[in-house]
mmCIF file of C-alpha atoms and ligand atoms in Angstrom:
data_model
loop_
_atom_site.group_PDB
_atom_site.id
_atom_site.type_symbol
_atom_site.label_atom_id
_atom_site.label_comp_id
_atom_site.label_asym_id
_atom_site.label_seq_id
_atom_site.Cartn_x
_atom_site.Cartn_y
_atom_site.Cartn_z
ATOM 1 C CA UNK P 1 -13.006 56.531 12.638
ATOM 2 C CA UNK P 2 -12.687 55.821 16.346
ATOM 3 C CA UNK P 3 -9.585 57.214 18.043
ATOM 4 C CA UNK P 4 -7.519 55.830 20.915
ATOM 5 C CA UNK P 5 -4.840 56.844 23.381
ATOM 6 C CA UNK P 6 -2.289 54.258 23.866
ATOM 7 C CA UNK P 7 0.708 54.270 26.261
ATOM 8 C CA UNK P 8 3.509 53.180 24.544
ATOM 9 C CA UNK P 9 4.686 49.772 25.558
ATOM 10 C CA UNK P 10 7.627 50.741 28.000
ATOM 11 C CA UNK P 11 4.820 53.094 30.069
ATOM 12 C CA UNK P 12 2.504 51.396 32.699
ATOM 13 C CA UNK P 13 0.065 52.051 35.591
ATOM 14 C CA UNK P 14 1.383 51.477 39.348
ATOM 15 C CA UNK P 15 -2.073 51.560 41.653
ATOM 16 C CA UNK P 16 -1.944 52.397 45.254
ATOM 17 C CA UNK P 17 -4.696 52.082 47.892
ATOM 18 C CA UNK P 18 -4.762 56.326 47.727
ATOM 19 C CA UNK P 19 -2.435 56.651 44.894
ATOM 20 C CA UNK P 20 -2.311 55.496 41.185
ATOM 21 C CA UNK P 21 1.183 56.408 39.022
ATOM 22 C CA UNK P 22 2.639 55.981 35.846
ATOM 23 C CA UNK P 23 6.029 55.137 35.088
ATOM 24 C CA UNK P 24 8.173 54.916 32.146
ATOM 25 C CA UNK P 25 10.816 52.905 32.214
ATOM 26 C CA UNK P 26 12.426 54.011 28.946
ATOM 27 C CA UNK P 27 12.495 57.980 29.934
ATOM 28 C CA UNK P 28 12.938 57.126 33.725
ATOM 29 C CA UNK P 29 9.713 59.107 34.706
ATOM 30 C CA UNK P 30 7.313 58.739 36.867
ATOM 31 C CA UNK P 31 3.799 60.906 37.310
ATOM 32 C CA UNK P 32 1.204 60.661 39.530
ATOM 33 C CA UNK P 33 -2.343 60.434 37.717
ATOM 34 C CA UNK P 34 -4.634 60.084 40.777
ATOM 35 C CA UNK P 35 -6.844 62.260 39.059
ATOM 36 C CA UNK P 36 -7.261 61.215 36.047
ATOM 37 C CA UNK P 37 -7.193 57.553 36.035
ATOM 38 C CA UNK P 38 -10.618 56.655 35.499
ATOM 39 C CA UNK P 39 -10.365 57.255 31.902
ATOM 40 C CA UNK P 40 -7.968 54.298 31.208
ATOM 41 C CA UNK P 41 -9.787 51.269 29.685
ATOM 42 C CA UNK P 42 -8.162 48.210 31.238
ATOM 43 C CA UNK P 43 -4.877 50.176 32.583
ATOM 44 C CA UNK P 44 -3.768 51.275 28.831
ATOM 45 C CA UNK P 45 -6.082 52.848 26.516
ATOM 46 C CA UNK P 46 -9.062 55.368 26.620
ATOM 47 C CA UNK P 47 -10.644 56.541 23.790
ATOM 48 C CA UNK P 48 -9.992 59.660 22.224
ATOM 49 C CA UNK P 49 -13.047 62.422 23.587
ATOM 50 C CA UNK P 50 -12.842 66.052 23.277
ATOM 51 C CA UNK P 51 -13.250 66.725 26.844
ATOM 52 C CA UNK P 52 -10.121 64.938 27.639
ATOM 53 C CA UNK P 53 -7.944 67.128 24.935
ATOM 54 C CA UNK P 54 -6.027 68.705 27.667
ATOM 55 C CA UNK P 55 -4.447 65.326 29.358
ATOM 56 C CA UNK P 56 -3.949 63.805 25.715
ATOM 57 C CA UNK P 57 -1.616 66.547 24.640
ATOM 58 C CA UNK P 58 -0.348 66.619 27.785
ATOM 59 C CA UNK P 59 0.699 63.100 28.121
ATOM 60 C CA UNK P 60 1.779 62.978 24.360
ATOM 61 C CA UNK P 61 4.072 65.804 25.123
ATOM 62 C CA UNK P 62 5.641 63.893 28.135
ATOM 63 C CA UNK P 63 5.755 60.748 25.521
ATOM 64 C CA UNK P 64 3.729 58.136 27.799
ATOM 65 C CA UNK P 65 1.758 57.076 24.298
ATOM 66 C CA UNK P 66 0.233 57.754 21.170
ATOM 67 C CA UNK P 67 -2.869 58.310 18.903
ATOM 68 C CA UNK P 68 -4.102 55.553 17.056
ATOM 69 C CA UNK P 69 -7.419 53.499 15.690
ATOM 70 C CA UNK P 70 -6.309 50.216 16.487
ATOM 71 C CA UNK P 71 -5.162 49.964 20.323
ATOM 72 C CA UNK P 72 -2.883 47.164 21.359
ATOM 73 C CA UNK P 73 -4.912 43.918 22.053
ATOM 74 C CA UNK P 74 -3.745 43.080 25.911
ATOM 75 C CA UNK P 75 -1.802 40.010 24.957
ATOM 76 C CA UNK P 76 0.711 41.735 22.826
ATOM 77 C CA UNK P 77 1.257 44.217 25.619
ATOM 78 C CA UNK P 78 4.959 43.915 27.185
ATOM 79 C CA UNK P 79 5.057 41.590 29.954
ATOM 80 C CA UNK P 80 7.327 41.911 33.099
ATOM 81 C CA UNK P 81 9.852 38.924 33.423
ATOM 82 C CA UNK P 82 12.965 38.374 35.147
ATOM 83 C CA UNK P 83 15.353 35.729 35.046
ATOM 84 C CA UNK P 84 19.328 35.776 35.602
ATOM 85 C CA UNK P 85 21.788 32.846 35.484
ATOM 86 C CA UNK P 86 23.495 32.998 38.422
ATOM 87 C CA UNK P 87 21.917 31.917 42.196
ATOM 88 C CA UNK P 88 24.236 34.531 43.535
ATOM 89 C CA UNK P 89 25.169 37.680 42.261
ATOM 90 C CA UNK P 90 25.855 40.275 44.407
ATOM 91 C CA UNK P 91 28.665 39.314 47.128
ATOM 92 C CA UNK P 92 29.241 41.360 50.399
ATOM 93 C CA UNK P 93 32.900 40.118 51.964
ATOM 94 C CA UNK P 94 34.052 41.187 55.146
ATOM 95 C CA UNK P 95 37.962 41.826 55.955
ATOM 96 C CA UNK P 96 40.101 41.953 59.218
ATOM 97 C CA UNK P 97 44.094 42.466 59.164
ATOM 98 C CA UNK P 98 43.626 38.541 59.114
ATOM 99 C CA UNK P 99 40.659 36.558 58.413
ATOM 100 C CA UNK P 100 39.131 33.598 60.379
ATOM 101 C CA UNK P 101 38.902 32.036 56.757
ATOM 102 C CA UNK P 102 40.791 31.117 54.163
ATOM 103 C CA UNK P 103 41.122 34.048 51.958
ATOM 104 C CA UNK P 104 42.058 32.630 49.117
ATOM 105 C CA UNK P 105 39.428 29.759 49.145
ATOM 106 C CA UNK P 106 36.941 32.596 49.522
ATOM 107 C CA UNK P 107 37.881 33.985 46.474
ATOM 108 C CA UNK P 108 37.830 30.892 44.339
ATOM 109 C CA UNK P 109 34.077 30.123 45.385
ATOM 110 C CA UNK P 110 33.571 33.792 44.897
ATOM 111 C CA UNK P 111 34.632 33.214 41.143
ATOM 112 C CA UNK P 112 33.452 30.461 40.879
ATOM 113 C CA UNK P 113 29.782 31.428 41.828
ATOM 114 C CA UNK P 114 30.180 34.059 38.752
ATOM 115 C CA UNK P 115 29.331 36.930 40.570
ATOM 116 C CA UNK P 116 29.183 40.167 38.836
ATOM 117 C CA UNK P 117 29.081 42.508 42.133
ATOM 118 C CA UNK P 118 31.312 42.578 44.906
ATOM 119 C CA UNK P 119 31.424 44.694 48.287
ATOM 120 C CA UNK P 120 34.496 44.439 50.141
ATOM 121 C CA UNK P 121 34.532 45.437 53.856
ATOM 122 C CA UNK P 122 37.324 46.154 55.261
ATOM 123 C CA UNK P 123 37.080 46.097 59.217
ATOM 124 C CA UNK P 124 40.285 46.735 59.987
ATOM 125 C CA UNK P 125 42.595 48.160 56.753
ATOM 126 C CA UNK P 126 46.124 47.900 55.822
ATOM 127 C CA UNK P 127 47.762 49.238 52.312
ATOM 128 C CA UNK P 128 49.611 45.864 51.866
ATOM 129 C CA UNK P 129 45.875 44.105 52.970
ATOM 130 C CA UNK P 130 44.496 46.043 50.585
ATOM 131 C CA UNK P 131 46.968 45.023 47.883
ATOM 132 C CA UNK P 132 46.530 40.995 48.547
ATOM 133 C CA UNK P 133 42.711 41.603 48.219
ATOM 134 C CA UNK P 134 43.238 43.305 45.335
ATOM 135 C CA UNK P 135 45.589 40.593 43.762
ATOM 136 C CA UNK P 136 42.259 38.090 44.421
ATOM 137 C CA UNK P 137 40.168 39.644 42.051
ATOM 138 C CA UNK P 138 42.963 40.460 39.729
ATOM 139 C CA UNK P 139 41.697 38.409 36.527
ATOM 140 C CA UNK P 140 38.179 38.007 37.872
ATOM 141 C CA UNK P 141 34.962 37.985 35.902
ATOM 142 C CA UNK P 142 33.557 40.532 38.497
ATOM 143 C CA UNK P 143 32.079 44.008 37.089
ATOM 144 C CA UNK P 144 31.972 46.050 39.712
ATOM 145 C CA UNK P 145 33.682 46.258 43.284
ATOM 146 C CA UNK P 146 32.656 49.100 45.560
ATOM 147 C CA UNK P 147 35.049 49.156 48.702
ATOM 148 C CA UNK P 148 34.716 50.044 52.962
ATOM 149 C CA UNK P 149 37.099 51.159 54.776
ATOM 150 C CA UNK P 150 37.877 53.772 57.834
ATOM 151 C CA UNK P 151 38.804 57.053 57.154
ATOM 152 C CA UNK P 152 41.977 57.608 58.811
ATOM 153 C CA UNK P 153 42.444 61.426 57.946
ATOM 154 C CA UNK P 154 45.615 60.543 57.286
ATOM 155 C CA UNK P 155 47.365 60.833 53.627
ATOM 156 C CA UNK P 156 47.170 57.003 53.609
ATOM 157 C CA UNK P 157 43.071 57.875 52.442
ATOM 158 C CA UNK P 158 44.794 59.848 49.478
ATOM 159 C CA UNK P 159 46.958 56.816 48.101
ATOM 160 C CA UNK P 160 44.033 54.577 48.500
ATOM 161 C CA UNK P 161 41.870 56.946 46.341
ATOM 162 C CA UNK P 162 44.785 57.031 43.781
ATOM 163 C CA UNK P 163 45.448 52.735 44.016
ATOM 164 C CA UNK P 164 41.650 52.286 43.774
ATOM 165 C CA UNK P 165 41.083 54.734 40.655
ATOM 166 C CA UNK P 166 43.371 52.534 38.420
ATOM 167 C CA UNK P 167 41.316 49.474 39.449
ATOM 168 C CA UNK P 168 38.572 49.534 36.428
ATOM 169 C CA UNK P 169 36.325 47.061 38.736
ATOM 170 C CA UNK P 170 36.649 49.446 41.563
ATOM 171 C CA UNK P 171 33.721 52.515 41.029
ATOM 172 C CA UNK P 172 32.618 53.216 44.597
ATOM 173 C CA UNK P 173 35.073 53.541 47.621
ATOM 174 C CA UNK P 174 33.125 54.356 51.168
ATOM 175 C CA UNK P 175 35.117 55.764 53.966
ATOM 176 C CA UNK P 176 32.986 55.096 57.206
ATOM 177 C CA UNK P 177 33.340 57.311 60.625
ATOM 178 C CA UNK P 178 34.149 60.232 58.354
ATOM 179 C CA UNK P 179 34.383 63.271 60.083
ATOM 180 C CA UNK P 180 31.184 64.662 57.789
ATOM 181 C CA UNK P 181 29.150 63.148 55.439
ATOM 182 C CA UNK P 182 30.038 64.688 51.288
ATOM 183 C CA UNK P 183 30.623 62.444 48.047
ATOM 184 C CA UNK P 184 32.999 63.248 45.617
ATOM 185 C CA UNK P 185 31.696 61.973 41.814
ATOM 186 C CA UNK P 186 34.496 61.614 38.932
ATOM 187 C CA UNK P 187 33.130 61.201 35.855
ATOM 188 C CA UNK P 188 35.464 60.511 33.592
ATOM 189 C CA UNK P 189 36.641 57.852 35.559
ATOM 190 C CA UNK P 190 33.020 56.726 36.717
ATOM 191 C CA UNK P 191 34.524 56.820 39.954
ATOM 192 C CA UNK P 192 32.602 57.687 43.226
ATOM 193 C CA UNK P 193 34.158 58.551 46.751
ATOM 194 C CA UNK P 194 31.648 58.814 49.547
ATOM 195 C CA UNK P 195 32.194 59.910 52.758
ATOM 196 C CA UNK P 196 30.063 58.936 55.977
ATOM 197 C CA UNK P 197 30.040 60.196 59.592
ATOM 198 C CA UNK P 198 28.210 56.660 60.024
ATOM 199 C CA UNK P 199 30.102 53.184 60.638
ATOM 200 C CA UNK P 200 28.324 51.465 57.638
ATOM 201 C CA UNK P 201 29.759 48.436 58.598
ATOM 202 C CA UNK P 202 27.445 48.541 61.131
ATOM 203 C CA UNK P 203 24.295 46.153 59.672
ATOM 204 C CA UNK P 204 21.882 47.921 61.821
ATOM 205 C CA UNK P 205 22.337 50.890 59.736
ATOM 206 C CA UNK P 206 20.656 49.146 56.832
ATOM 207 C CA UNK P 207 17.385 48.486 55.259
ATOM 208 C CA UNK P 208 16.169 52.553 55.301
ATOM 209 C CA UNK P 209 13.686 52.781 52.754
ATOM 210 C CA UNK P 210 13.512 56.412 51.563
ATOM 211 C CA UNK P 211 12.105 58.033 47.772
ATOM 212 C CA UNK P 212 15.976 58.792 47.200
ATOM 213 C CA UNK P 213 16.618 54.779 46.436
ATOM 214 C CA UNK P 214 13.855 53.949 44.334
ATOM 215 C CA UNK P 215 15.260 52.554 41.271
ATOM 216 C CA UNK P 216 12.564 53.270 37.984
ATOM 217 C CA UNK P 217 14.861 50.733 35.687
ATOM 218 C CA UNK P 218 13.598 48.152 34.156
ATOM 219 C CA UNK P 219 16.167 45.307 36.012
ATOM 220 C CA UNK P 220 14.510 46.493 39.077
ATOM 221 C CA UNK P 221 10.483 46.539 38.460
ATOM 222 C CA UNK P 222 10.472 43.439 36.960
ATOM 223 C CA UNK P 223 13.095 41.983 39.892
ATOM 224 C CA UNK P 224 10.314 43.112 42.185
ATOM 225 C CA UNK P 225 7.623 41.307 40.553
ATOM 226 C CA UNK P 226 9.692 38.036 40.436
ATOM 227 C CA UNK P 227 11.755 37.322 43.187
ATOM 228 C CA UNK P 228 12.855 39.443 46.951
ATOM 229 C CA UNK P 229 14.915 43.115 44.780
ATOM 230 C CA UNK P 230 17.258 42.852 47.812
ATOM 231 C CA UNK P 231 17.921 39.783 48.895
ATOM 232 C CA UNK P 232 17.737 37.388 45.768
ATOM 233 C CA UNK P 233 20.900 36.561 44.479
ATOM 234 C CA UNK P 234 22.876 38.084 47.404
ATOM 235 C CA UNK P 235 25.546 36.343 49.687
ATOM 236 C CA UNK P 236 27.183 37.769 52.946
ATOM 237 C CA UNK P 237 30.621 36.456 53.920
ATOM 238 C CA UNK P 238 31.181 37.633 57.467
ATOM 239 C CA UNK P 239 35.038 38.511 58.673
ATOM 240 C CA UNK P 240 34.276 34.919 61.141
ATOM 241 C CA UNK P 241 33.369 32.898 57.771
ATOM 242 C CA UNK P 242 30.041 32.945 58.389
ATOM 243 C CA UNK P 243 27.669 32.792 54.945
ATOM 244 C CA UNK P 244 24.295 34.755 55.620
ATOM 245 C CA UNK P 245 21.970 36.395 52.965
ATOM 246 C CA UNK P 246 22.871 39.683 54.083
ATOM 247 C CA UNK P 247 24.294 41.301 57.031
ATOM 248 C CA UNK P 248 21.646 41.925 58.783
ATOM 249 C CA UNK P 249 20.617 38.062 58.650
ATOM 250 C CA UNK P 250 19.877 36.012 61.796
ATOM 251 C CA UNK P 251 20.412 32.690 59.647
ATOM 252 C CA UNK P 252 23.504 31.507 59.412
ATOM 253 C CA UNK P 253 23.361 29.493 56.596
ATOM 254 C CA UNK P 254 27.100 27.722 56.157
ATOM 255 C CA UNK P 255 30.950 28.763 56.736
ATOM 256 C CA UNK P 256 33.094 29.444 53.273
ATOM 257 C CA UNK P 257 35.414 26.972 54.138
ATOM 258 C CA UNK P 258 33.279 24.131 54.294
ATOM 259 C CA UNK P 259 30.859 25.461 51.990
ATOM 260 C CA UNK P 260 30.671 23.916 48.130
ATOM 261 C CA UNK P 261 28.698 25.360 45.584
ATOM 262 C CA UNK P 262 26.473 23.273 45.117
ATOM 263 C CA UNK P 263 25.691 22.850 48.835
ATOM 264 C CA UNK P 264 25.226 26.466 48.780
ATOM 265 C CA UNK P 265 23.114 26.679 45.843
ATOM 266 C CA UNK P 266 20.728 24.316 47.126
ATOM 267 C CA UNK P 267 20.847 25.729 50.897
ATOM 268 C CA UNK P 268 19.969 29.112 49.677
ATOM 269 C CA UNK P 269 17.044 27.885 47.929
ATOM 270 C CA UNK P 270 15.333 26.905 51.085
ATOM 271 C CA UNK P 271 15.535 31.041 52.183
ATOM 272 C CA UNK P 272 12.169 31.637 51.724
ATOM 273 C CA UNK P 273 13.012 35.937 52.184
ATOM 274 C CA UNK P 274 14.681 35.580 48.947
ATOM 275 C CA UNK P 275 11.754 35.071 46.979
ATOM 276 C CA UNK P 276 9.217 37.406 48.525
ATOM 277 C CA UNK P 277 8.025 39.668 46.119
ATOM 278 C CA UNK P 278 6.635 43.034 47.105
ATOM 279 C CA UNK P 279 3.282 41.990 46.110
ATOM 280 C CA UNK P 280 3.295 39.438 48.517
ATOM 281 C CA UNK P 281 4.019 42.062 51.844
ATOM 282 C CA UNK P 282 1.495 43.341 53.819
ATOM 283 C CA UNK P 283 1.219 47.285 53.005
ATOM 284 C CA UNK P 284 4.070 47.832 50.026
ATOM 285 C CA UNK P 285 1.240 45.274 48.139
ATOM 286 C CA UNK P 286 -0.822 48.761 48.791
ATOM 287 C CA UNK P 287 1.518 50.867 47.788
ATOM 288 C CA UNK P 288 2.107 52.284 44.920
ATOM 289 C CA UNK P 289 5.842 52.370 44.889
ATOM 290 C CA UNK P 290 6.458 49.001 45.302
ATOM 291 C CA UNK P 291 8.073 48.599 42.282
ATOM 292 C CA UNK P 292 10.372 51.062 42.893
ATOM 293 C CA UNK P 293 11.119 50.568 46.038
ATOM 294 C CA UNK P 294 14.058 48.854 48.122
ATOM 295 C CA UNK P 295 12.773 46.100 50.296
ATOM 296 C CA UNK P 296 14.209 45.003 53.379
ATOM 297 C CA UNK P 297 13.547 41.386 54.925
ATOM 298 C CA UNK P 298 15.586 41.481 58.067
ATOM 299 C CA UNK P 299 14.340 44.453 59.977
ATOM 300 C CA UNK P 300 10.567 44.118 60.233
ATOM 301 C CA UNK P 301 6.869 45.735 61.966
ATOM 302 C CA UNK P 302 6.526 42.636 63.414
ATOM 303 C CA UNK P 303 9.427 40.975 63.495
ATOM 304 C CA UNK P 304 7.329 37.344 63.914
ATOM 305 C CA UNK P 305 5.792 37.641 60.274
ATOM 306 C CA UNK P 306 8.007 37.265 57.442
ATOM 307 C CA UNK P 307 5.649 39.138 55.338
ATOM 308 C CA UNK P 308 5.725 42.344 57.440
ATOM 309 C CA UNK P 309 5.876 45.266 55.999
ATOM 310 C CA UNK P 310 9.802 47.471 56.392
ATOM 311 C CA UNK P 311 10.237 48.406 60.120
ATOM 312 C CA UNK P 312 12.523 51.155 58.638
ATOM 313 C CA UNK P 313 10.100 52.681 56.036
ATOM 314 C CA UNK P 314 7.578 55.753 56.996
ATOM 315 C CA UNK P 315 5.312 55.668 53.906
ATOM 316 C CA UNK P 316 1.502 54.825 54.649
ATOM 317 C CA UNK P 317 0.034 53.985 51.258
ATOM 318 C CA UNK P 318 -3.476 54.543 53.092
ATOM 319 C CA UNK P 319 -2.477 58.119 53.164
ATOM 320 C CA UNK P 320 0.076 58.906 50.820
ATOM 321 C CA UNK P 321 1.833 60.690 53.668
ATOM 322 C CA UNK P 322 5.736 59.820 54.568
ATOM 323 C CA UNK P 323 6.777 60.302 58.445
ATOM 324 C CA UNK P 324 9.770 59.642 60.241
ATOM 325 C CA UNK P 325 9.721 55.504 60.728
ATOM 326 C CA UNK P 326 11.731 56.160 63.950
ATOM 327 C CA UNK P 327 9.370 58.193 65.973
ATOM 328 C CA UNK P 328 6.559 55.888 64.852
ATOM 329 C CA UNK P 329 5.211 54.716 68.413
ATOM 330 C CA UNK P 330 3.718 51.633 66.823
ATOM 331 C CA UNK P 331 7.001 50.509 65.521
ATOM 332 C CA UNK P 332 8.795 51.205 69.428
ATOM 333 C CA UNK P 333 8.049 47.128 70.353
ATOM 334 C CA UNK P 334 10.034 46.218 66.691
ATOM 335 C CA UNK P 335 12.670 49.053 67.234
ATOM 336 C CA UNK P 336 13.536 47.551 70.665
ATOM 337 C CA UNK P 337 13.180 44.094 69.780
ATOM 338 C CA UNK P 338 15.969 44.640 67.060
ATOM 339 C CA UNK P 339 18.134 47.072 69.471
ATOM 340 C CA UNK P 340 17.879 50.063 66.694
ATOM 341 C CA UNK P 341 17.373 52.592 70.183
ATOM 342 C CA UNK P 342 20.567 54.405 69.226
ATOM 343 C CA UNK P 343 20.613 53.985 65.656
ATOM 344 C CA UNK P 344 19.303 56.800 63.330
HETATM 345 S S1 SF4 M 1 17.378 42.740 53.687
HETATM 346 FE FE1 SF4 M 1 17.469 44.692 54.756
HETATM 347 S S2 SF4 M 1 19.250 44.565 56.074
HETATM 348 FE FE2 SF4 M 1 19.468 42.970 54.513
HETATM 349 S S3 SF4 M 1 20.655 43.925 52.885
HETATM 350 FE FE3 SF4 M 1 18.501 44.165 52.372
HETATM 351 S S4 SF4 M 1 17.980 46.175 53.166
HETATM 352 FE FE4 SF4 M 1 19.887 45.560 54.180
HETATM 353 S S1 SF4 M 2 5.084 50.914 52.002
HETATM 354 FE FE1 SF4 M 2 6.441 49.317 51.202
HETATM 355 S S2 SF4 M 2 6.538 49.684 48.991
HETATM 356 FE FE2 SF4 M 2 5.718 51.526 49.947
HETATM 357 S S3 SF4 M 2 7.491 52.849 50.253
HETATM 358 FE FE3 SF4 M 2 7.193 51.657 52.142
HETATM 359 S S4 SF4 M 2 8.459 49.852 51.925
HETATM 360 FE FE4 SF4 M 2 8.245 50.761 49.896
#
């Protein structure tokens, strides 16, 4: 009787223009099988042949699939799909000693909107600031809070720490113009303290795509082949009021306090970046990580063509060869255009 190699349902082929992977989303692993590919029937199966003994054991030792005699017909393979409930999701609020909105009317549209993530900036920071912010998101359905603020040096940064530990929601705290750059992970508390020389608050220092933020879950491949994995779903509040998709946003899109939600809902439906999927840019629909990989919108080749490719990424798919975006001389015109001169 015949024999086949399947890959198991949660393992599947990523092709490049140069380079052709395969991921598992169930083991988090992915392997590059450039040379070898050609002996996958329709991007699942081969059959069984004595010459190919070596990559069989091989990739039924690293669990990508199994024997069998009847192979998977393609329309009971898993399908990608991705749906969520909520229009927005992921919230990024900015802070001052006092807001130019109202605080507390923020919150209530923030809680309203259901959103599971929130990132709170603080641009300026105060213990009893950081207490009233606190008290906002008190009984909130949010899951996770990560929190911005300056490192002071000052034992003030060690009673934050403490204050923010307690708070379940809170699992990532960011001190920005740190004097060097070091994370400290707590485990048992699935806490995270990360320092950075850099002022994060600083938009411009966003939108780096590099291998170490490629995300091989599940959420996030099948995000990618639906809707834009950064922007979809995400809502900026800057410390003026201003509502943008993201920081880095030219759009200003409403102000929270005259914002409803359902102007917003249907507002942010017209932002076409949102729903850009990295099939649809030009290069990353080349490359082989686009799954994988961040994508960033607002910081672009050519910043004329929504559909650009990342200004800030130095991967040529054509190649398979990763440079340093910044000293890229075609990018200089791009660079200048969004005033990223001084910012590495
Ligand atoms: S679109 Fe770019 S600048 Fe905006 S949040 Fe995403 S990565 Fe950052
Ligand atoms: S080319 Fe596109 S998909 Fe590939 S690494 Fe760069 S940004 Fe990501």
């Amino acid at each position: 009787m015949k024999q086949y190699f399947e890959l198991y349902q949660d393992c599947f082929i990523v092709k490049g223009a140069k380079n052709i992977l395969l991921c598992d989303v169930h083991f988090n692993k992915i392997i590059d099988i450039t040379d070898f590919y050609d002996i996958f029937f329709e991007d699942y199966y081969f059959p069984v042949d004595d010459d190919l003994s070596e990559i069989i054991s091989f990739l039924i030792a690293e669990k990508f699939g199994s024997l069998t005699e009847n192979f998977t017909p393609e329309k009971f393979r898993k399908k990608f799909k991705w749906r969520t409930a909520n229009k927005i999701n992921e919230v990024i609020i900015e802070h001052k000693i006092k807001d130019d909105f109202e605080t507390a009317g923020a919150y209530r549209i923030i809680e309203d909107l259901s959103t599971s993530f929130l990132q709170i900036r603080f641009l300026e920071f105060s213990l009893a600031r950081l207490d009233e912010i606190l008290s906002f998101i008190e009984f909130s359905s949010i899951r996770t809070v990560e929190i911005l603020l300056p490192y002071t040096g000052l034992p003030q940064d060690m009673t934050v720490i403490e204050i923010l530990k307690k708070n379940l929601r809170v699992k990532t705290v960011y001190f920005y113009n740190a004097p060097k750059n070091k994370s400290i992970v707590d485990d048992d508390n699935l806490f995270t303290v990360i320092y950075y020389e850099k002022n994060i608050t600083n938009p411009k220092y966003c939108g780096i795509i590099q291998e170490d933020y490629f995300l091989n879950d599940i959420n996030n491949i099948s995000k990618s082949k639906t809707v834009n994995n950064c922007l979809y779903g995400k809502l900026f509040i800057s410390s003026s009021g201003d509502l943008k998709n993201c920081p880095s946003a030219e759009k200003i899109t409403n102000n929270i306090d005259t914002a409803s939600i359902s102007s917003l809902t249907q507002e942010i439906n017209t932002e076409k970046e949102r729903f850009i999927t990295k099939d649809q840019i030009d290069v990353c629909k080349d490359c082989e990580y686009r799954y994988f990989c961040t994508d960033c919108r607002m910081y672009r080749e050519n910043p004329e063509n929504i559909f650009s490719k990342p200004l800030k990424c130095g991967y040529d798919p054509y190649t398979g060869i990763w440079e340093d975006w910044s000293k890229n001389p075609l990018k200089f015109n791009a660079i200048k255009y969004y005033e990223l001169e001084n910012i590495n």
